[in-house]
Coordinates of C-alpha atoms in Angstrom, one line a residue:
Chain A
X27 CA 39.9 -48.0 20.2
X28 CA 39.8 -48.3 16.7
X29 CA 36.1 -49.0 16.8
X30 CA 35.1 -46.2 18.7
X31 CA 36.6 -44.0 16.5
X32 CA 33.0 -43.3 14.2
X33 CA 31.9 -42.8 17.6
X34 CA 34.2 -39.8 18.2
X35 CA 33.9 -38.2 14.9
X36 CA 30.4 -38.1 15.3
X37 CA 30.7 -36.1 18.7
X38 CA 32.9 -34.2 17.2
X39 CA 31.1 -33.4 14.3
X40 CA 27.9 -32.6 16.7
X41 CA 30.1 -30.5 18.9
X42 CA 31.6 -28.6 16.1
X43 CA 28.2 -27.8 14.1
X44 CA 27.2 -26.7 17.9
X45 CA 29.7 -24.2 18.1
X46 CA 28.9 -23.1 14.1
X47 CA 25.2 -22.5 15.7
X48 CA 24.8 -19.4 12.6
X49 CA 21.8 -16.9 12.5
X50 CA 20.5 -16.0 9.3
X51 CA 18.1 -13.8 8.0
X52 CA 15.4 -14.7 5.6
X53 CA 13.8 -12.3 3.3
X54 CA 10.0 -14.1 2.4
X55 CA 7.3 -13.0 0.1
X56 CA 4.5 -12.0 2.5
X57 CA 2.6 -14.8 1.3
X58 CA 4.3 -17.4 2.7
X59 CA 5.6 -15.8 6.1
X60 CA 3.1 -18.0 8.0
X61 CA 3.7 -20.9 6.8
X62 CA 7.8 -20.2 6.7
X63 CA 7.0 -19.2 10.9
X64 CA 5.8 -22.9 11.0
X65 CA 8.8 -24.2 9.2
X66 CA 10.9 -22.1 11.2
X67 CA 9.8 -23.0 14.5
X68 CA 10.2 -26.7 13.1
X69 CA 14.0 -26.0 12.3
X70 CA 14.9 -24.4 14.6
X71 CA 14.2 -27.3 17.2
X72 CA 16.1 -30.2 14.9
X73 CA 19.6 -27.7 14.4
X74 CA 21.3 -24.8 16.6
X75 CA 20.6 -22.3 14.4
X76 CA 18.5 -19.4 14.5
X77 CA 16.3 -17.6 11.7
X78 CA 15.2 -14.3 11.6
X79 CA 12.3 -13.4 9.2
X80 CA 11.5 -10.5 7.4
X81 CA 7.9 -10.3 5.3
X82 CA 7.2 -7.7 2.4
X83 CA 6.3 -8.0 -1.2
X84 CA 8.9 -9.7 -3.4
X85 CA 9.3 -6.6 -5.8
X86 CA 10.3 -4.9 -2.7
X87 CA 12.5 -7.4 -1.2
X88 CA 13.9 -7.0 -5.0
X89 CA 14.7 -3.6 -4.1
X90 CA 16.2 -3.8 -1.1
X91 CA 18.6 -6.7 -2.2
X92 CA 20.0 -4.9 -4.9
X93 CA 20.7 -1.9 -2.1
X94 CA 22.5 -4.7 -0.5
X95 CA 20.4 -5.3 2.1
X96 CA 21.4 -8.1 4.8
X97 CA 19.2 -11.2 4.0
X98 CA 21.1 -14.2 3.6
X99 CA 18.0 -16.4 1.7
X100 CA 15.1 -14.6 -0.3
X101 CA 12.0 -16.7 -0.5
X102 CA 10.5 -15.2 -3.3
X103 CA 6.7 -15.3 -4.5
X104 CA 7.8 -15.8 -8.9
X105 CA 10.7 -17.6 -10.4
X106 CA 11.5 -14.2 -12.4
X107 CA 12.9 -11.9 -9.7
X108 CA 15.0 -14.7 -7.8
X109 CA 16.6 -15.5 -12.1
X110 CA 17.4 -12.0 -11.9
X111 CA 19.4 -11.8 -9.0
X112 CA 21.2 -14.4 -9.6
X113 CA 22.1 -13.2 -13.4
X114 CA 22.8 -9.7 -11.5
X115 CA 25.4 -11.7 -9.4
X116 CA 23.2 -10.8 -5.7
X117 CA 22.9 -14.5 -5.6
X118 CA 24.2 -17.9 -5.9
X119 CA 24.4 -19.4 -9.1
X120 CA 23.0 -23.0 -9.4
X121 CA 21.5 -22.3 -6.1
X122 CA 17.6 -21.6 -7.4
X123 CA 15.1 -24.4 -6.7
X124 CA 11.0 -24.0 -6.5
X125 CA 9.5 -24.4 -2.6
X126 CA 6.5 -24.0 -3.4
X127 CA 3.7 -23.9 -5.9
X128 CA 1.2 -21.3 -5.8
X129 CA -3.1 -21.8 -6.2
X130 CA -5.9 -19.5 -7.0
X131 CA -8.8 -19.1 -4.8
X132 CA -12.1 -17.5 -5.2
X133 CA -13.7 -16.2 -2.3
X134 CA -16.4 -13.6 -1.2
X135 CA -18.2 -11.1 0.7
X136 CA -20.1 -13.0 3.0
X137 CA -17.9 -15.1 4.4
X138 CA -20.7 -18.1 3.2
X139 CA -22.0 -17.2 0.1
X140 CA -21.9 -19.7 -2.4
X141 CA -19.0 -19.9 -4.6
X142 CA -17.9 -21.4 -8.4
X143 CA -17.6 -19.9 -11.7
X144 CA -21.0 -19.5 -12.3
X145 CA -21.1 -17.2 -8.9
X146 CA -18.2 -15.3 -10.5
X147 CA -20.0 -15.0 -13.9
X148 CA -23.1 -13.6 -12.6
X149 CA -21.9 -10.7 -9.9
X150 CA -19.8 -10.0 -12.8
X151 CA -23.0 -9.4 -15.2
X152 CA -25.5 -8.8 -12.7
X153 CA -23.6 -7.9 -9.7
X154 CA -22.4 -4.7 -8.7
X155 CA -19.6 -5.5 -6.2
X156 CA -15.7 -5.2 -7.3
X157 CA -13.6 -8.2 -7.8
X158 CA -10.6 -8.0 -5.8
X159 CA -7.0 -8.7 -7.3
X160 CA -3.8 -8.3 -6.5
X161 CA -1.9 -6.0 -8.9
X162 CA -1.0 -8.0 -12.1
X163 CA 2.1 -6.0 -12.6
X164 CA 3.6 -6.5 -9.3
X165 CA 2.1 -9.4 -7.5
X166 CA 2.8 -12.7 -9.1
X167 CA -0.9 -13.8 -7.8
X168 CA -2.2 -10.9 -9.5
X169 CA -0.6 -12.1 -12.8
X170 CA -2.5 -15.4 -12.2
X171 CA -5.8 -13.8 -11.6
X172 CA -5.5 -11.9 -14.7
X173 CA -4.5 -15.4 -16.7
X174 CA -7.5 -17.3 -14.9
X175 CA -10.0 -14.5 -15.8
X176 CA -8.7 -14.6 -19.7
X177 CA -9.2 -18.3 -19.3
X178 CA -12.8 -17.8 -18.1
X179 CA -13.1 -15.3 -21.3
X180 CA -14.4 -13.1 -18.5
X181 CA -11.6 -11.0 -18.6
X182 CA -12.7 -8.2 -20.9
X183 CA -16.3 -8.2 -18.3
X184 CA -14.5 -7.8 -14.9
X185 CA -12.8 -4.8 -16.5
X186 CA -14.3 -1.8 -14.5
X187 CA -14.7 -4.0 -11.9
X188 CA -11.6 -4.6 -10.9
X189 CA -10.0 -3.4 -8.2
X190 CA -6.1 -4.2 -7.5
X191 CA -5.1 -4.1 -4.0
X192 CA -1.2 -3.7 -3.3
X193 CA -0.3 -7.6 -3.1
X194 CA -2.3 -10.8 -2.0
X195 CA -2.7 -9.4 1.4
X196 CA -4.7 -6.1 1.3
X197 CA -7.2 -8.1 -1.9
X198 CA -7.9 -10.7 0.8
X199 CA -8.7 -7.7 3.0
X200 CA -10.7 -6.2 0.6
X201 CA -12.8 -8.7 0.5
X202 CA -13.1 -9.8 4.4
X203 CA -13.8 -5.5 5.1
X204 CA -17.2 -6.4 2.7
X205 CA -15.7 -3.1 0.2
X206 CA -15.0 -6.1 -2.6
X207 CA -17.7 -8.9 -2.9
X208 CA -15.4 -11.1 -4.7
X209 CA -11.3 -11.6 -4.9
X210 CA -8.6 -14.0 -6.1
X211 CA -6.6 -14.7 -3.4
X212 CA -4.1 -17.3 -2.6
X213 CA -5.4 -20.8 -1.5
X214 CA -2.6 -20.6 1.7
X215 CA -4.9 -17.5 3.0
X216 CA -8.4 -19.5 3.2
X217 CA -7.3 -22.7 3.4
X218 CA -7.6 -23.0 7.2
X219 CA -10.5 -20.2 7.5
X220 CA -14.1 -21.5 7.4
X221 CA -14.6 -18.8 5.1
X222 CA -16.1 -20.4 1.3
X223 CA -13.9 -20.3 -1.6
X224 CA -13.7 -22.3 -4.4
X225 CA -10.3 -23.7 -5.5
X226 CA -9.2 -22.5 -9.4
X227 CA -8.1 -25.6 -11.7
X228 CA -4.2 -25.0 -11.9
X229 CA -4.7 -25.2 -15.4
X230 CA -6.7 -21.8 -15.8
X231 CA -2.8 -20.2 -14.7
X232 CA 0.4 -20.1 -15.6
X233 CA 1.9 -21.9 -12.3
X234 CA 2.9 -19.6 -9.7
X235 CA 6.8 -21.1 -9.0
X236 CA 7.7 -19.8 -5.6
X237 CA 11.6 -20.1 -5.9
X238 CA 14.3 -19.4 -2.9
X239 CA 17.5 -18.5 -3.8
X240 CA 20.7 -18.4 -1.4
X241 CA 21.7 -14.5 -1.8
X242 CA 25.9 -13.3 -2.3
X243 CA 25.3 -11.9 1.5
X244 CA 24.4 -15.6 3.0
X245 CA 26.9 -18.0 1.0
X246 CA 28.8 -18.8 3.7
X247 CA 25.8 -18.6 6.4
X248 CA 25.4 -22.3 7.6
X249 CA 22.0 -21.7 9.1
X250 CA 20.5 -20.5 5.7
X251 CA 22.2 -23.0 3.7
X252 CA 21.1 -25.9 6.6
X253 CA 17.6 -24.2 6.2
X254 CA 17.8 -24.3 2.1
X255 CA 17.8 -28.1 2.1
X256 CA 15.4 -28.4 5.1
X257 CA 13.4 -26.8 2.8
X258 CA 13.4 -29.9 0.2
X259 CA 13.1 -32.7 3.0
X260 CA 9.9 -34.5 3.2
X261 CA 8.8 -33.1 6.6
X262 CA 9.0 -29.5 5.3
X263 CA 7.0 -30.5 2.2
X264 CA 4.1 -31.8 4.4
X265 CA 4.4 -28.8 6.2
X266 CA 4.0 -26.6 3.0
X267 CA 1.6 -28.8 1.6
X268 CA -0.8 -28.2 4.6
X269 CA -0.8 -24.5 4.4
X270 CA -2.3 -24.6 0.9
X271 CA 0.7 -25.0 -1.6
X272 CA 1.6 -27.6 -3.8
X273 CA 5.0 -29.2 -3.6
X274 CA 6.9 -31.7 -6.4
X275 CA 7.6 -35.0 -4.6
Chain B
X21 CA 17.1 -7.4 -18.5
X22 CA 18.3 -4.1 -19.5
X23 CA 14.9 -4.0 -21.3
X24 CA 13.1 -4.0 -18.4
X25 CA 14.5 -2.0 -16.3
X26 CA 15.1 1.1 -18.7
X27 CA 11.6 0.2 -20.3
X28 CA 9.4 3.5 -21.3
X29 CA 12.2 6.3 -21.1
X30 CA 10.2 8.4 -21.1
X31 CA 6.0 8.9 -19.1
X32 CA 4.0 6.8 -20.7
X33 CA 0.0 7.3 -21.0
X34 CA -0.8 6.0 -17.7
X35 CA 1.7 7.8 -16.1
X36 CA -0.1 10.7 -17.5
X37 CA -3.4 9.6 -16.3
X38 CA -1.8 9.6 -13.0
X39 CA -1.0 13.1 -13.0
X40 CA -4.4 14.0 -14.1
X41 CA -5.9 12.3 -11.6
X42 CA -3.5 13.4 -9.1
X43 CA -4.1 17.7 -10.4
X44 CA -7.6 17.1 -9.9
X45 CA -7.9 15.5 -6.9
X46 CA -6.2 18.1 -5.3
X47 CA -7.9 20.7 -7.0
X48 CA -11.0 19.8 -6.3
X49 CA -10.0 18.9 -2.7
X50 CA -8.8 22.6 -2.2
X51 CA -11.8 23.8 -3.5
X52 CA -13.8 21.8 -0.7
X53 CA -10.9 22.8 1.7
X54 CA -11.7 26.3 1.6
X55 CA -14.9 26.0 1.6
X56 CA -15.2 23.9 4.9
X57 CA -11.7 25.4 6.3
X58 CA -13.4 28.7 6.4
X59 CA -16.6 28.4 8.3
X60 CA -15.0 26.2 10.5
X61 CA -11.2 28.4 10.9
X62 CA -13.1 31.5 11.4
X63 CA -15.2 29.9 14.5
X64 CA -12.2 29.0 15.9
X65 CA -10.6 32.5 15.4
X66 CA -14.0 33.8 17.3
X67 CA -15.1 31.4 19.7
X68 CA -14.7 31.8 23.5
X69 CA -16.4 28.2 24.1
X70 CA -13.9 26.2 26.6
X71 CA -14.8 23.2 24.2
X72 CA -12.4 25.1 21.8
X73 CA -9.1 23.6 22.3
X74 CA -10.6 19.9 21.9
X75 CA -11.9 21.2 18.2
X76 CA -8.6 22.5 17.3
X77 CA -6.6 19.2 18.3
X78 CA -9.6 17.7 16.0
X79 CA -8.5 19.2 13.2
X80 CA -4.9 18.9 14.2
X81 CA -4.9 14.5 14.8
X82 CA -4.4 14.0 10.6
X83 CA -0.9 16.0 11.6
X84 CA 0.5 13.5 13.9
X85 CA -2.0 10.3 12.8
X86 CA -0.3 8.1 10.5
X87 CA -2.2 8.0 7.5
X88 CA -2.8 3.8 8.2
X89 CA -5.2 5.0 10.8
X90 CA -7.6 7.3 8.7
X91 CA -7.6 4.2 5.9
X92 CA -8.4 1.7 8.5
X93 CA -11.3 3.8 9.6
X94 CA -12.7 4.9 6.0
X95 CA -12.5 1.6 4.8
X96 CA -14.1 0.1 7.4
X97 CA -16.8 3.2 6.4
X98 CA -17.0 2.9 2.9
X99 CA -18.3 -0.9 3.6
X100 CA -21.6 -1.3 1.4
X101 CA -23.0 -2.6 4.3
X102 CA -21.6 0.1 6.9
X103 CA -23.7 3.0 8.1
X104 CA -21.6 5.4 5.8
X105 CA -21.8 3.3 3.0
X106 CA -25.3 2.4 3.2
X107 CA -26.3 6.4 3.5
X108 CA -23.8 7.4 0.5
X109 CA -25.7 4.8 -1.4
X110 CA -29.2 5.9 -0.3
X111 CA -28.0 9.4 -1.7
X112 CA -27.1 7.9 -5.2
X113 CA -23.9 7.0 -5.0
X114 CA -22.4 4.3 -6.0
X115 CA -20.1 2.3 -4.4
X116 CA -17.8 4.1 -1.9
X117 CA -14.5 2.5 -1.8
X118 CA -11.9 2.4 -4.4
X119 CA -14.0 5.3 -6.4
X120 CA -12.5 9.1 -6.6
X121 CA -15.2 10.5 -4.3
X122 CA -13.5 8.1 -1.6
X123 CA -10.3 9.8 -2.8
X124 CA -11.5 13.2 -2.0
X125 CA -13.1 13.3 1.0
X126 CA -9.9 10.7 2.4
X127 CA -7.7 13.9 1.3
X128 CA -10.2 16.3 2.8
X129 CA -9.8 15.1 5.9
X130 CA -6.1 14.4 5.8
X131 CA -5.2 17.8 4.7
X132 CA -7.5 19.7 6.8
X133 CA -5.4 21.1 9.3
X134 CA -3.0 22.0 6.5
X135 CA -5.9 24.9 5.8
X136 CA -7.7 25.6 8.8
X137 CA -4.4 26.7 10.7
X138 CA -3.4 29.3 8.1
X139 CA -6.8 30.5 7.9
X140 CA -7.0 30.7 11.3
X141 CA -4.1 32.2 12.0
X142 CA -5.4 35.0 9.5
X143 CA -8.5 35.5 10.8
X144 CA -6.5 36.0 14.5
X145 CA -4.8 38.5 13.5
X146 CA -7.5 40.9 11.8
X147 CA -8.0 43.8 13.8
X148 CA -11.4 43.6 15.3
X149 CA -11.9 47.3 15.7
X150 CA -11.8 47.7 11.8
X151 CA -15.2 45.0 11.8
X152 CA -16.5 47.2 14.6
X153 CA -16.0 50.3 12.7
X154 CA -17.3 48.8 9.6
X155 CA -20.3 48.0 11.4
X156 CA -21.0 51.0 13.0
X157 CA -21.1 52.3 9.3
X158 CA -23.9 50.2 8.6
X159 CA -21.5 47.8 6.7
X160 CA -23.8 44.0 7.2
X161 CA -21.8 41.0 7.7
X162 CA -21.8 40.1 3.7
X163 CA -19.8 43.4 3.4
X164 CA -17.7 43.4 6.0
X165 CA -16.4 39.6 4.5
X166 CA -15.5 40.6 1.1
X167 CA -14.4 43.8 1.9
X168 CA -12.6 43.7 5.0
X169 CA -12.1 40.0 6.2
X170 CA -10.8 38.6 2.4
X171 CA -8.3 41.5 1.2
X172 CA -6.6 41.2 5.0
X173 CA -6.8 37.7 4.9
X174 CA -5.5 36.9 1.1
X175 CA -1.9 35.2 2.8
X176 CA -3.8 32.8 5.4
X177 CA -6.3 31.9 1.8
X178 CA -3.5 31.6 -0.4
X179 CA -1.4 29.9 2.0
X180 CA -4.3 27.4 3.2
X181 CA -5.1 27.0 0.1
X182 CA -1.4 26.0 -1.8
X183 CA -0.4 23.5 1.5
X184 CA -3.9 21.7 1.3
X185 CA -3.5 21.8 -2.1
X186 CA 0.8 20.7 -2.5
X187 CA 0.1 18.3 0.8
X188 CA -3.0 16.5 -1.3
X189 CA -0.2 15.9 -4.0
X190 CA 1.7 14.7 -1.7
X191 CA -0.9 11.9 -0.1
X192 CA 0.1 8.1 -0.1
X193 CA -0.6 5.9 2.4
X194 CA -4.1 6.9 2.7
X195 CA -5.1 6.2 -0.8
X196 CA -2.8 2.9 -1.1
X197 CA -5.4 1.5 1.6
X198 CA -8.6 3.0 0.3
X199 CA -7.8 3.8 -3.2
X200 CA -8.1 0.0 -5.3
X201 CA -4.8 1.3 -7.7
X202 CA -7.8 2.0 -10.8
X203 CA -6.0 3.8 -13.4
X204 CA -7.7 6.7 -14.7
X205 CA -9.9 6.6 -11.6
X206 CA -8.3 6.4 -8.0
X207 CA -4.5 5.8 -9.7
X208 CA -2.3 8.7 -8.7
X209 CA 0.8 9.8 -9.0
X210 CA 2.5 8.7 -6.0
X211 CA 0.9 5.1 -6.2
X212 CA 2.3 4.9 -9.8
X213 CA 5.4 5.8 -8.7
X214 CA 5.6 2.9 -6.1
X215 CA 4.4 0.3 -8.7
X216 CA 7.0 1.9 -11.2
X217 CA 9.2 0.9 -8.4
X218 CA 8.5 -2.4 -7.4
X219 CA 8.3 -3.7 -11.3
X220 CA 11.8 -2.0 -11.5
X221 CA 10.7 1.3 -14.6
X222 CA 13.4 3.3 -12.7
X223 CA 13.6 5.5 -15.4
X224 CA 9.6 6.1 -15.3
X225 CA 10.0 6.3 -11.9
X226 CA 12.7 8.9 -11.8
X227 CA 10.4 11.4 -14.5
X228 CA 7.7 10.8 -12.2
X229 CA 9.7 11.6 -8.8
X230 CA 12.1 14.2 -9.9
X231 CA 9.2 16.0 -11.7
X232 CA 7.6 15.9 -8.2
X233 CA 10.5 17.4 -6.2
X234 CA 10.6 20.1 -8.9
X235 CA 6.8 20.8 -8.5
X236 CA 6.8 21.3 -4.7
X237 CA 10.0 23.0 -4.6
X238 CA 8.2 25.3 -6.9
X239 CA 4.9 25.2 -5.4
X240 CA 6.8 25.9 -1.9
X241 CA 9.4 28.7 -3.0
X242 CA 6.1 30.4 -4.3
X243 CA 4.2 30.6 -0.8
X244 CA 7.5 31.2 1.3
X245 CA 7.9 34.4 -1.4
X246 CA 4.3 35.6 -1.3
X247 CA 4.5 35.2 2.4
X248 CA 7.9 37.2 2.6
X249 CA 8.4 35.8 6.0
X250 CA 10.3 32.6 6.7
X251 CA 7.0 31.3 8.3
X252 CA 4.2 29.4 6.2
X253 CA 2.0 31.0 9.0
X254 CA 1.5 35.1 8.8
X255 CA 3.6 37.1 10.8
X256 CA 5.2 34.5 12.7
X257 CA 2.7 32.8 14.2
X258 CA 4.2 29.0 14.2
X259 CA 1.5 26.2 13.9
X260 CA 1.2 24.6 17.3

């Protein structure tokens, strides 16, 4: 008897986290929704619980949370807005780590044309297309295309150029509709396309931190804090990795 | 933090480019409302063809469209490459998307029914024995327009002409899809307010969206007095 008894607290403890099966809610920057539906799908098959996602612009998801909307994890696209909720008390302290690490990609209108910074030198002297950003103020890719185009000095040329779509999303689409010849998207959006692109060195950007943070509405929700550290194992990294991101070991 | 979010207490230059370019986009939109409401309200108002219901819900789809669907469609137009594109070009333009000429014709379409039903309406309404009259007393069609038609139409004008105008104003989702957020250019006042929003310049964003409230309130207290009825349409015709 007294050896079986690991043997029964472990089917209690499987019994009992089946009957705490939780659902949560998970508020994601709309860059990463695909790749979160991946790790979703993943989770959701290793533990009872079940996730509900919800994709818009982190400034927005910002919003929202502060009207006390019902998300129990943010996934957020910067480090900045996830600091602020927590020093506004809408989050978890301590409970801030980064996911995911954002990268730059060039790409253009055709899908083939060749691209590198030479390609983005010239249409911006010669060319006549626009180059496609997301909006610096608002969109933490947008801040990194402005820093890469200082870096490239080609800053002060692109100006008049420029257009700066609503987030990451709609430059991409600015770009695939042929109405931008050029944009700086994220890497996650082409990185499975067999559309060209040309990868920015990280060190032509500030990094783009992608931090989750467990929100004041989720601190007791066992599905989003199982799903925080799911987030850290190594399968989840892979999986994060292959959409186009760069994880810390 | 408080920094941030009470930054610029007050509108800031951009914010005032925003409401430049916002007054005249819709003023020259109106402008172009009128003068293609007109021709094509007053056909309407005439026309016996049976094709003439399928013209009217035409002009009437921006009412019940989202605006997603009409910045689907134009941007997929404005394309370089696109037929629209390629002829806009060909004329001496430059490129289509994300410049104000995109801006206006977007609205023009958007707010069209906003002044081809008043107009219409108007022109419905005019007694048609006055034009035969006129014309039996050798008054040509040039007269009978400024003299007659206008003066008895001045409501269905002004009314076409402060809607299409106020709902231009008013225009968002349109120009967040077609618009590339330029200030100075295709930035206007309702897409500055948004950003204002998401980066958290809620006190920006309350000069910018309280001054709006105050401005149609305004803009519509003045029709509903010049019309005296409690319709935006004359004499209680409702818009169908």
């Amino acid at each position: 008897m007294p050896r079986l008894l690991p043997l029964l607290l472990l089917l209690l403890t499987i019994g009992s986290s089946l009957a705490n099966a939780d659902t949560a809610t998970i508020a994601t920057a709309a860059n990463f929704k695909p790749t979160l539906q991946r790790l979703a799908a993943v989770f959701e098959q290793q533990t009872p619980h079940q996730l509900t996602l919800v994709g818009a612009s982190t400034g927005t998801l910002f919003n929202q949370i502060r009207q006390g909307a019902p998300f129990d994890l943010l996934l957020a696209a910067d480090s900045e807005r996830p600091a602020r909720l927590e020093q506004l008390g809408f989050a978890i302290a301590g409970s801030r780590f980064t996911y995911a690490e954002g990268r730059l990609a060039l790409i253009g209108y055709p899908a083939g044309r060749d691209l590198n910074p030479a390609s983005l030198r010239a249409e911006l002297t010669t060319g006549r297309g626009k180059l496609a950003i997301a909006n610096p103020n608002t969109a933490p890719y947008g801040l990194a295309a402005r820093q890469a185009l200082e870096a490239l000095a080609l800053w002060p040329l692109a100006q008049g150029r420029l257009v700066r779509a609503n987030n990451i999303a709609q430059a991409f689409q600015y770009v695939d509709s042929g109405n931008a010849s050029l944009g700086l998207v994220a890497y996650a959006q082409v990185i499975h396309s067999p559309r060209a692109h040309w990868l920015l060195p990280a060190r032509q950007y500030q990094p783009i931190r992608q931090q989750a943070i467990l929100l004041q509405f989720g601190h007791r929700n066992q599905a989003a804090i199982d799903f925080m550290h799911f987030l850290t194992s190594p399968p989840a990294k892979d999986i994060i990795r292959h959409h186009g991101y760069a994880v810390a070991d | 933090m408080r920094s941030l979010i009470e930054m610029n207490s007050m509108l800031s230059a951009a914010d005032l480019a925003a409401i430049v370019v916002t007054l005249k986009l819709a003023t020259i939109t109106t402008i172009i409302l009128l003068l293609v409401g007109l021709p094509i309200a007053w056909w309407l108002a005439n026309t016996r063809v049976r094709a003439k219901p399928l013209v009217e819900a035409i002009v009437a789809l921006p009412l019940v469209l989202p605006p997603t669907v009409l910045g689907f469609y134009l941007l997929l137009a404005f394309a370089p490459d696109s037929p629209v594109g390629q002829l806009w070009q060909y004329l001496g333009g430059e490129q289509l998307a994300f410049s104000f000429s995109a801006l206006v014709i977007g609205s023009v379409i958007y707010s069209l029914p906003f002044a081809v039903q008043p107009l219409q309406a108007s022109f419905e309404q005019l007694p048609k024995s006055l034009l035969e009259a006129a014309a039996t007393m050798g008054a040509n069609g040039r007269d009978q327009f400024f003299s007659i038609i206008l003066p008895l139409s001045r409501r269905g004008i002004i009314g076409a002409a402060s809607l299409g105008f106020a709902h231009t104003v008013g225009e968002f989702g349109v120009i967040l899809m077609i618009g590339g957020n330029i200030p100075g250019e295709t930035q206007v006042l309702s897409i500055a307010l948004y950003d204002r929003v998401e980066t958290l310049q809620y006190s920006s964003a309350h000069w910018m969206a309280g001054g709006l409230i105050v401005f149609s309130l305004l803009l519509l207290g003045f029709i509903y007095r010049f019309n005296k009825t409690a319709s935006l349409y004359p004499a209680g015709r409702v818009r169908s």
